[in-house]
Amino acid sequence: MSDQLIQKEYNKKVKLINYYNKKYYNDNISEITDAEYDSLKKEIIDLEKKNKFLRSKDSPSKIIGYKPSKNFKKAKHKVPMLSLSNAFSEEDLLNFEKKILNFLSQNVNSSISYTAEPKIDGISASLTYLNGKLKSGLSRGDGKEGEDITSNLATIKDIPKNILSKDFPEEIDIRGEVFIKNSDFEILKEKFANPRNAASGSLRQKNSEDTKKIPLKFIAYTFGFQKGLKVNNQYDYLKKLNEWGFKTNPLNKLITGVDNLIKNYNEVEKKRTKLNFDIDGIVYKVNDFNLQKRLGYVANAPRWAIAHKFSSNKAVSEIIDIDIQIGRTGALTPVAKIKPINIGGVLVSNATLHNEDEINRKDIRVRDTVTVERAGDVIPHILSVDIKKRPKNSKKFIFPQICPSCGSKTIKEFNSITKKKDAVRRCSSEGYDCDKISIEKLKHFVSKEAFNIDGFGKKIVESFWKLNLIKFPQDIFKLDFKKIEKLDGWGQLSVENLKYSINEKKTISFERFIYALGIRHIGLENAKLLSKYFETFLKFKDLSKNDKFNDLMNIDGIGETQVNSLKNFFSNKMNLIVLDELGKILTINNAVIKRKKGLLNNKTFLVTGKLNGISRAEIKFLIEENSGTTVSSVSKKLNYLIVGDKPTKRKVLNAKELNIKIIDQVQFLKMLNKTS
Ligand code: IVH
């Protein structure tokens, strides 16, 4: 690249960073994340290092921040408020220490002690105390000159107004961070994009009565000008701050050696998401004030301190589109397609929007600028929308009223337990009528806990579906292998392998089979319960013929939701065909039921009311261990109703009407030859 082009590129970046500074300091708006800001700053400094001819009075290496806004009176800091250099890796830290040792002409093996102070992501402030009285409070501004925000700072409870301690310096600027706890941010979510903006915005209110309403916190960590400070290291200074009535970060530590700094860094990073305040790194400061003095400053940052940054797990991007994905049970899940962005080393281009209610609550729209978070292995999600950056002609996102796959109406079901409509909207078509649902059903059918067909994963399902090779589960067992052999990427051997693994799964346990059908609300546990109840596939298949759905309520663990779902499943003709076809092809083993003839063999029990010294779980265990069964309602099938304290009257009455034996806890234990 020619010098001219480099200069052009450099000017562009400097202009951009100054634009962000201005936005941040004047308008309280962070248009980019701290991580993005830091990397832009690094790019500029790196360009300067590589190309000595580059110079700009606006370079971030020259200025600390943007000039403060005109709304507040300005005041000079007696001692400038500096910034910190950043370290991103162990190598950066080793370099930092090497430079210190070089500067001090100390042996490379000498050890240096540092304070390690988690870096709270807030707004820094400088509080001037004269003879123990809070005189003024300034924002950082451009580092040399800040804004006088004394009355707003004075509303913060953590900031002492009068300090009586004898050893409190005659004059001192106590410096620290103003911030909002994440839990307190919840109520401010609507107004600000993140806790940092909320803290900054609250501090800059014209009327301090407005600031007072916001639960701002202050932690102290350094000082500016001082007269009469009698400590000689940072760790003791932090302790003194506490004695004088300031809050300090509870995670502050005194650490020797880079190895131990790294250990601490890793431990704190693990705790990071559990903390009630945002931290974006750890600040290391050479502990000894004498050494600090000797080390001094380079440009606008001390040589004796560094900020070891965490990799960011949040980033700002733009929504390009909102896709609707359809799941196996017909649930419509909105997914935001975003401009690809690197979050903590992973390129993210999709973020889940959860459901229709979530979109409405956050009023998320196409072309919105959003903050995306990626935590661990969870699918990235949208944290917040920057309403200020919304295009003028933006329109509210209308959730599809018809299924994008099959055109059926979409519905929100009424949840009889919560007595509310579901947050999730669903395709109203039943199963195989909707292509997208069918594909998802097939993926479930071959999945690990269902048929677990080796080498038959989600991708194969999609590709075979597109090629019209499969539409229903039974098609998997009737595949035209001659056709597959001719497909790209398939050969004789791979086809043989596939054939083998499919054949191998033609014999299956009854419970796996039920689970594989993918009936809504019938997971592994419920499939197991149903298989034990029906014992054979034939009895299960004939469920709809005999209309015995309500009897299923007697199975402990099966409730109204599951029964309704089974009714739905069996009312669909296609499902019945699938069952018939699979029945012809497969060998579905009967459920294995261990029938040892215990004391309660063939007896059914139901408990009502509170028992004495024995839990429901334990009594169920005792019944089943002795070959009895527990049921969930009073019916002719019930043999014993065990009554405890405050029983459900209706159950007792029903049992009496049906001549069912009513016993208490003592009588029950006697049946087991046990005394209570
Ligand atoms: S010391 C010369 N200590 O980080 C020392 N700063 O990039 C400068 N910060 O403006 C400050 N926690 O807003 C220091 N324990 C800590 C800090 C801390 C957060 C912020 C502060 C400062 C910025 C420097």
XYZ file of C-alpha atoms in Angstrom, residues 86-656:
571
model
C -4.597 -2.930 27.383
C -3.297 -6.484 27.482
C -5.162 -9.253 25.701
C -2.862 -12.229 26.195
C -0.277 -13.817 28.450
C 2.346 -12.623 25.995
C 1.185 -9.003 26.437
C 1.474 -9.435 30.206
C 4.955 -10.923 30.007
C 5.963 -7.951 27.855
C 4.448 -5.536 30.352
C 6.518 -7.051 33.164
C 9.658 -7.271 31.018
C 9.452 -3.552 30.263
C 9.022 -2.760 33.952
C 12.024 -4.878 34.939
C 14.084 -3.341 32.139
C 13.098 0.141 33.175
C 13.997 -0.543 36.781
C 17.129 -2.428 35.676
C 16.076 -5.371 37.708
C 16.975 -8.997 37.135
C 14.523 -10.834 34.857
C 13.884 -13.282 37.686
C 12.890 -10.694 40.263
C 9.301 -10.744 41.283
C 6.936 -7.828 41.294
C 3.766 -7.591 43.360
C 0.644 -6.175 41.782
C -2.846 -5.408 42.899
C -5.375 -7.184 40.658
C -8.587 -5.150 40.587
C -11.552 -6.335 38.478
C -12.288 -3.520 36.049
C -15.865 -2.399 36.471
C -17.378 -1.129 33.264
C -18.868 2.172 34.406
C -18.073 5.878 34.414
C -15.031 7.200 36.250
C -15.296 10.145 38.607
C -12.906 12.190 40.746
C -14.071 13.406 44.169
C -12.148 16.186 45.850
C -12.141 16.201 49.675
C -10.830 19.132 51.694
C -10.358 18.456 55.406
C -12.623 15.422 55.141
C -15.459 17.274 53.387
C -16.634 16.474 49.878
C -15.946 19.686 47.941
C -16.494 18.737 44.332
C -16.932 15.846 41.982
C -15.807 15.820 38.372
C -16.314 13.512 35.445
C -13.229 12.446 33.539
C -13.941 14.500 30.428
C -10.841 14.588 28.255
C -8.631 13.601 31.188
C -7.391 17.141 31.796
C -10.677 18.888 32.187
C -13.898 17.303 33.430
C -17.467 18.372 34.094
C -18.559 19.535 37.488
C -21.249 17.008 38.386
C -20.907 17.435 42.175
C -24.627 17.665 42.941
C -25.370 14.524 40.966
C -22.485 12.586 42.509
C -23.564 13.734 45.962
C -26.833 11.788 45.550
C -24.890 8.511 45.552
C -25.087 6.784 48.938
C -21.708 5.068 48.523
C -19.981 8.467 48.375
C -19.186 9.729 51.898
C -19.821 13.430 52.371
C -17.858 13.860 55.615
C -14.890 11.784 56.648
C -13.775 12.081 60.240
C -10.909 9.545 60.271
C -7.739 11.112 61.725
C -5.491 9.724 59.023
C -7.653 10.991 56.141
C -5.467 13.309 54.026
C -5.893 17.044 54.314
C -6.688 17.193 50.622
C -7.239 14.300 48.189
C -9.014 13.451 44.932
C -10.550 10.032 45.466
C -11.123 8.377 42.114
C -13.321 5.474 41.232
C -16.141 4.130 39.132
C -19.837 5.004 39.137
C -21.973 2.091 37.969
C -25.330 0.352 38.178
C -25.772 -3.211 39.403
C -27.204 -5.542 36.780
C -30.223 -6.332 38.975
C -30.986 -2.619 39.310
C -30.612 -2.170 35.554
C -33.665 -4.372 34.982
C -36.030 -1.442 35.607
C -34.021 0.862 33.337
C -33.833 -1.569 30.446
C -36.433 0.257 28.405
C -34.491 3.514 28.455
C -30.853 2.460 28.059
C -29.030 -0.101 25.979
C -26.781 -1.307 28.823
C -25.867 -0.608 32.481
C -22.930 1.598 31.447
C -25.097 3.924 29.351
C -27.637 4.007 32.164
C -24.959 5.082 34.670
C -23.579 7.698 32.307
C -27.018 9.038 31.433
C -28.092 9.207 35.087
C -24.939 11.083 36.092
C -25.561 13.709 33.465
C -29.128 14.553 34.439
C -29.673 18.307 34.677
C -31.686 17.887 37.836
C -29.966 15.913 40.590
C -33.401 14.847 41.882
C -33.581 12.717 38.727
C -30.143 11.225 39.414
C -31.247 10.407 42.954
C -33.953 8.101 41.617
C -31.346 5.852 39.999
C -29.548 3.359 42.247
C -26.008 4.424 41.310
C -23.064 2.797 43.116
C -19.492 3.965 43.569
C -16.348 1.962 44.152
C -13.024 3.715 44.769
C -9.667 2.548 43.420
C -7.129 5.343 42.984
C -6.367 8.979 43.753
C -5.317 12.134 41.920
C -3.896 15.092 43.750
C -3.166 14.449 47.446
C -1.646 16.186 50.443
C -1.017 14.137 53.540
C -1.614 10.589 52.284
C 0.335 8.242 54.537
C 0.414 4.901 52.724
C 3.147 3.560 50.512
C 1.465 0.923 48.453
C -1.760 0.426 46.473
C -3.001 -2.550 48.504
C -2.764 -0.571 51.748
C -4.439 2.359 49.997
C -7.381 0.109 49.054
C -7.625 -1.012 52.697
C -7.529 2.588 53.874
C -10.336 3.491 51.440
C -12.501 0.936 53.237
C -11.593 2.338 56.647
C -12.534 5.819 55.458
C -15.968 4.617 54.419
C -15.571 3.977 50.677
C -16.619 0.764 48.957
C -13.884 -1.128 47.129
C -14.154 -4.099 44.827
C -14.525 -7.250 46.986
C -12.524 -9.214 44.409
C -9.377 -7.047 44.703
C -6.214 -9.100 45.344
C -2.493 -8.716 45.924
C -0.610 -11.033 43.568
C 3.039 -11.725 42.759
C 4.228 -12.915 39.342
C 2.577 -13.128 35.916
C 1.711 -16.839 36.342
C -0.432 -16.029 39.327
C -2.028 -13.065 37.549
C -3.136 -15.472 34.811
C -4.519 -17.957 37.349
C -6.534 -15.214 39.002
C -7.684 -13.901 35.604
C -9.055 -17.334 34.677
C -10.835 -17.710 38.019
C -12.434 -14.261 37.804
C -13.462 -14.794 34.177
C -15.312 -17.952 35.221
C -17.187 -16.001 37.898
C -17.832 -13.104 35.574
C -21.360 -13.961 34.440
C -22.462 -14.618 38.022
C -21.426 -11.166 39.264
C -24.046 -8.487 39.740
C -21.949 -5.892 37.903
C -20.276 -5.880 34.496
C -16.511 -6.202 34.445
C -14.528 -6.116 31.227
C -11.097 -7.085 32.529
C -8.694 -6.867 35.439
C -6.500 -3.846 36.202
C -3.000 -4.697 37.429
C -1.031 -2.017 39.278
C 2.520 -2.297 40.587
C 1.833 -2.328 44.304
C 4.775 -0.277 45.587
C 4.213 3.510 45.251
C 7.983 4.125 45.128
C 8.270 1.857 42.106
C 5.199 3.505 40.542
C 6.903 6.886 40.911
C 10.085 5.615 39.324
C 8.199 4.003 36.452
C 6.163 7.100 35.573
C 4.082 7.469 32.391
C 4.221 6.902 28.654
C 1.955 9.170 26.595
C -1.295 9.139 28.540
C -0.986 5.851 30.418
C 1.105 4.796 33.400
C 3.963 2.369 32.831
C 3.078 0.710 36.134
C -0.476 -0.370 35.308
C -2.316 -2.293 32.600
C -5.877 -3.492 31.932
C -6.040 -7.211 31.117
C -9.195 -7.388 29.009
C -11.666 -10.291 28.841
C -12.739 -11.456 25.434
C -16.111 -9.890 24.839
C -19.208 -12.062 24.620
C -21.388 -9.259 23.333
C -21.303 -7.366 20.088
C -23.433 -4.962 18.103
C -24.765 -5.976 14.710
C -27.696 -5.339 12.405
C -30.672 -7.577 11.686
C -30.765 -8.350 7.974
C -33.869 -10.482 8.123
C -36.093 -12.470 10.452
C -36.518 -16.120 9.466
C -39.194 -18.392 10.816
C -38.115 -21.934 11.605
C -40.670 -24.667 12.125
C -40.016 -27.395 14.631
C -41.212 -30.983 14.913
C -44.195 -29.963 17.015
C -45.115 -27.124 14.665
C -43.662 -24.370 16.862
C -42.685 -21.303 14.858
C -39.310 -20.048 16.116
C -38.155 -16.674 14.835
C -34.440 -16.427 14.088
C -32.639 -13.149 13.386
C -30.228 -13.266 10.460
C -27.599 -10.726 11.428
C -24.607 -9.162 9.696
C -21.884 -11.693 10.619
C -19.915 -10.539 13.631
C -17.107 -12.033 15.684
C -18.162 -12.602 19.273
C -15.420 -13.990 21.508
C -13.714 -15.699 18.572
C -16.835 -17.186 16.960
C -18.436 -15.782 13.825
C -22.130 -15.312 14.589
C -24.728 -14.794 11.857
C -27.901 -16.118 13.555
C -29.517 -15.191 16.850
C -32.645 -16.761 18.274
C -35.595 -14.497 18.985
C -37.310 -17.274 21.014
C -40.979 -16.696 20.141
C -43.627 -14.221 19.051
C -44.063 -12.727 22.532
C -40.335 -12.033 22.835
C -40.325 -10.149 19.503
C -43.286 -8.067 20.624
C -41.868 -7.380 24.079
C -38.566 -6.092 22.684
C -40.195 -4.689 19.520
C -37.454 -6.258 17.394
C -37.553 -5.290 13.715
C -35.675 -6.004 10.505
C -32.760 -3.521 10.022
C -32.585 -2.816 13.773
C -29.175 -2.329 15.381
C -28.979 -4.846 18.185
C -26.649 -6.090 20.894
C -26.087 -9.825 20.541
C -24.837 -12.024 23.364
C -23.207 -15.434 23.083
C -22.807 -17.241 26.400
C -21.138 -20.650 26.426
C -22.674 -23.159 24.052
C -26.114 -21.592 24.122
C -27.507 -20.238 20.834
C -26.711 -16.492 20.605
C -29.622 -14.214 21.453
C -30.577 -10.549 21.127
C -30.024 -8.604 24.341
C -31.352 -5.218 23.316
C -32.346 -2.976 20.454
C -30.802 0.458 19.922
C -34.042 2.304 19.162
C -32.152 5.525 18.365
C -30.539 3.873 15.357
C -33.785 2.501 13.954
C -34.396 3.579 10.341
C -37.277 6.073 10.037
C -39.337 3.895 7.705
C -38.953 0.791 9.882
C -42.069 -1.309 10.333
C -43.174 -3.518 13.214
C -42.468 -7.198 12.561
C -45.712 -9.013 11.882
C -45.533 -12.605 12.989
C -46.841 -14.938 10.259
C -50.517 -15.726 10.681
C -50.149 -18.606 8.250
C -47.442 -21.272 8.290
C -44.655 -20.262 5.866
C -44.211 -23.922 4.956
C -47.717 -25.265 4.362
C -50.008 -22.241 4.479
C -52.132 -23.535 7.362
C -53.346 -21.060 9.956
C -50.936 -20.469 12.852
C -52.378 -20.522 16.343
C -51.515 -19.733 19.917
C -52.825 -22.438 22.176
C -54.461 -21.808 25.513
C -52.447 -23.319 28.322
C -54.903 -24.799 30.805
C -52.283 -24.858 33.554
C -51.061 -21.254 33.333
C -54.516 -20.101 32.155
C -52.766 -18.013 29.537
C -52.178 -18.221 25.836
C -48.840 -19.829 24.940
C -45.943 -17.529 24.054
C -45.298 -19.850 21.111
C -47.297 -19.716 17.872
C -47.746 -23.012 16.041
C -48.646 -24.342 12.648
C -52.141 -25.798 13.047
C -51.641 -28.523 10.461
C -51.217 -31.977 11.824
C -47.852 -33.623 11.321
C -47.079 -34.847 7.823
C -49.322 -32.315 6.070
C -46.645 -29.689 6.620
C -43.319 -30.314 4.866
C -41.160 -28.567 7.460
C -42.809 -30.463 10.328
C -42.343 -33.753 8.423
C -38.613 -33.153 7.944
C -38.214 -32.371 11.626
C -40.235 -35.464 12.544
C -37.935 -37.606 10.407
C -34.849 -36.079 12.020
C -36.317 -36.972 15.391
C -37.208 -40.477 14.216
C -33.606 -41.346 13.353
C -32.075 -39.460 16.308
C -29.911 -41.000 19.043
C -32.598 -41.734 21.611
C -35.092 -42.915 18.992
C -34.063 -45.296 16.159
C -30.419 -44.220 16.389
C -29.601 -45.273 12.839
C -25.832 -45.112 12.373
C -24.781 -42.725 9.614
C -28.338 -41.421 9.133
C -28.091 -37.892 10.529
C -29.965 -34.642 10.033
C -28.084 -33.759 6.847
C -28.979 -37.094 5.210
C -32.632 -36.609 6.159
C -32.605 -33.197 4.454
C -30.855 -34.425 1.347
C -33.004 -37.582 0.954
C -36.087 -35.462 1.512
C -35.109 -33.016 -1.219
C -34.526 -35.959 -3.556
C -37.986 -37.296 -2.743
C -36.495 -40.471 -1.328
C -38.259 -40.158 2.009
C -41.433 -38.466 3.180
C -42.677 -40.745 5.949
C -40.773 -42.809 8.536
C -41.620 -46.088 6.781
C -39.809 -44.805 3.642
C -36.528 -45.112 5.554
C -36.977 -48.890 5.524
C -37.919 -49.017 1.840
C -35.065 -46.946 0.443
C -34.029 -47.449 -3.145
C -30.337 -48.139 -2.575
C -29.645 -48.432 -6.329
C -30.646 -44.769 -6.662
C -28.562 -43.719 -3.660
C -25.480 -45.423 -5.011
C -25.592 -43.112 -8.013
C -25.752 -39.956 -5.890
C -22.806 -37.614 -5.468
C -20.744 -38.549 -2.423
C -22.142 -42.102 -2.202
C -20.376 -45.271 -3.222
C -21.002 -48.989 -2.989
C -19.362 -49.276 0.414
C -21.152 -46.355 2.033
C -24.483 -47.606 0.686
C -23.751 -51.093 2.064
C -23.000 -49.547 5.447
C -26.218 -47.552 5.413
C -28.243 -50.600 4.392
C -26.684 -52.560 7.235
C -27.376 -49.940 9.892
C -30.994 -49.518 8.754
C -31.597 -53.285 8.787
C -30.057 -53.512 12.200
C -32.689 -51.149 13.575
C -35.680 -53.027 12.188
C -36.027 -54.608 15.600
C -36.740 -52.060 18.282
C -37.949 -51.796 21.850
C -41.526 -50.654 22.315
C -40.591 -47.595 24.373
C -38.042 -46.350 21.829
C -40.642 -46.849 19.133
C -43.230 -44.708 20.944
C -40.632 -42.006 21.572
C -39.526 -42.039 17.924
C -43.042 -41.158 16.751
C -42.381 -37.661 18.080
C -45.808 -37.192 19.636
C -45.916 -33.823 21.354
C -45.447 -34.038 25.138
C -44.366 -37.669 24.889
C -40.693 -37.615 25.751
C -38.519 -40.528 26.840
C -40.042 -40.851 30.303
C -43.635 -40.772 29.094
C -42.833 -43.208 26.285
C -41.529 -45.594 28.927
C -44.716 -45.221 31.013
C -46.930 -45.799 27.981
C -44.957 -48.841 26.859
C -45.324 -50.410 30.300
C -49.035 -49.657 30.326
C -49.804 -51.029 26.854
C -47.148 -53.726 26.849
C -47.663 -54.457 23.142
C -47.615 -52.354 20.002
C -50.965 -53.806 18.924
C -52.773 -52.608 22.038
C -51.212 -49.172 21.542
C -52.210 -49.040 17.882
C -55.810 -49.878 18.734
C -56.071 -47.104 21.316
C -58.186 -44.924 19.066
C -60.462 -47.804 18.033
C -61.354 -48.502 21.632
C -61.358 -44.824 22.601
C -59.728 -45.625 25.940
C -57.892 -42.320 26.185
C -59.298 -41.318 29.549
C -58.034 -44.542 31.165
C -54.528 -43.242 30.474
C -55.047 -40.699 33.223
C -54.534 -43.581 35.662
C -50.908 -43.838 34.647
C -48.940 -41.934 37.222
C -47.046 -39.248 35.335
C -49.488 -39.001 32.439
C -51.835 -36.034 32.643
C -54.423 -34.162 30.647
C -51.811 -32.518 28.407
C -50.363 -35.864 27.340
C -53.776 -37.483 26.877
C -54.970 -34.605 24.690
C -51.827 -34.837 22.639
C -52.304 -38.598 22.146
C -55.952 -37.987 21.126
C -54.695 -35.491 18.567
C -52.091 -37.880 17.268
C -54.557 -40.736 16.810
C -57.200 -38.521 15.230
C -54.857 -37.904 12.286
C -55.346 -40.439 9.487
C -51.773 -40.111 8.245
C -50.418 -41.039 11.666
C -52.546 -44.194 11.621
C -51.180 -45.134 8.206
C -47.607 -44.553 9.449
C -48.327 -46.801 12.459
C -49.758 -49.538 10.217
C -46.887 -49.394 7.762
C -44.218 -49.411 10.475
C -46.026 -52.291 12.185
C -45.692 -54.345 8.998
C -41.980 -53.641 8.515
C -40.626 -53.618 12.061
C -40.328 -56.044 14.905
C -41.448 -54.051 17.907
C -40.539 -55.935 21.055
C -43.133 -56.091 23.807
C -42.385 -54.091 26.931
C -40.483 -56.113 29.456
C -42.268 -55.939 32.734
C -40.627 -57.409 35.731
C -43.367 -59.177 37.520
C -42.196 -60.473 40.787
C -45.190 -61.313 42.841
C -44.838 -58.970 45.751
C -47.194 -58.365 48.667
C -49.174 -55.742 46.763
C -49.377 -57.669 43.492
C -52.207 -56.489 41.205
C -53.255 -53.840 43.697
C -53.628 -50.174 42.855
C -53.192 -47.294 45.301
C -53.841 -43.595 45.498
C -52.670 -41.269 48.267
C -54.590 -38.179 49.367
C -53.549 -35.758 52.107
C -50.316 -35.386 53.981
C -48.667 -38.475 55.453
C -46.699 -38.534 58.651
C -42.916 -38.939 58.315
C -43.101 -40.525 54.882
C -42.916 -38.672 51.572
C -45.075 -39.253 48.490
C -41.978 -40.368 46.607
C -41.161 -42.942 49.282
C -44.670 -44.396 49.461
C -44.705 -44.705 45.645
C -41.388 -46.495 45.838
C -42.717 -48.879 48.533
C -45.837 -49.667 46.502
C -43.922 -50.365 43.303
C -41.213 -52.329 45.075
C -43.935 -54.653 46.352
C -45.454 -55.051 42.855
C -48.327 -52.626 43.393
C -49.131 -49.672 41.157
C -50.059 -46.102 41.921
C -52.783 -44.305 39.994
C -53.630 -40.635 39.842
C -57.413 -40.576 40.209
C -60.258 -42.405 41.888
C -61.883 -44.874 39.492
C -63.258 -48.414 39.582
C -59.702 -49.573 38.975
C -58.543 -48.237 42.315
C -58.208 -50.783 45.138
C -56.978 -48.665 48.042
C -57.237 -44.991 48.869
C -54.583 -44.102 51.455
C -55.821 -41.123 53.448
C -53.527 -38.752 55.310
C -54.004 -35.349 56.927
C -56.375 -32.913 55.174
C -57.330 -35.241 52.318
C -59.160 -34.041 49.184
C -62.775 -34.492 50.250
C -63.951 -35.237 46.726
C -61.535 -38.146 46.434
C -62.742 -39.657 49.719
C -66.391 -39.224 48.701
C -65.833 -40.764 45.269
C -63.987 -43.688 46.831
C -66.856 -44.285 49.258
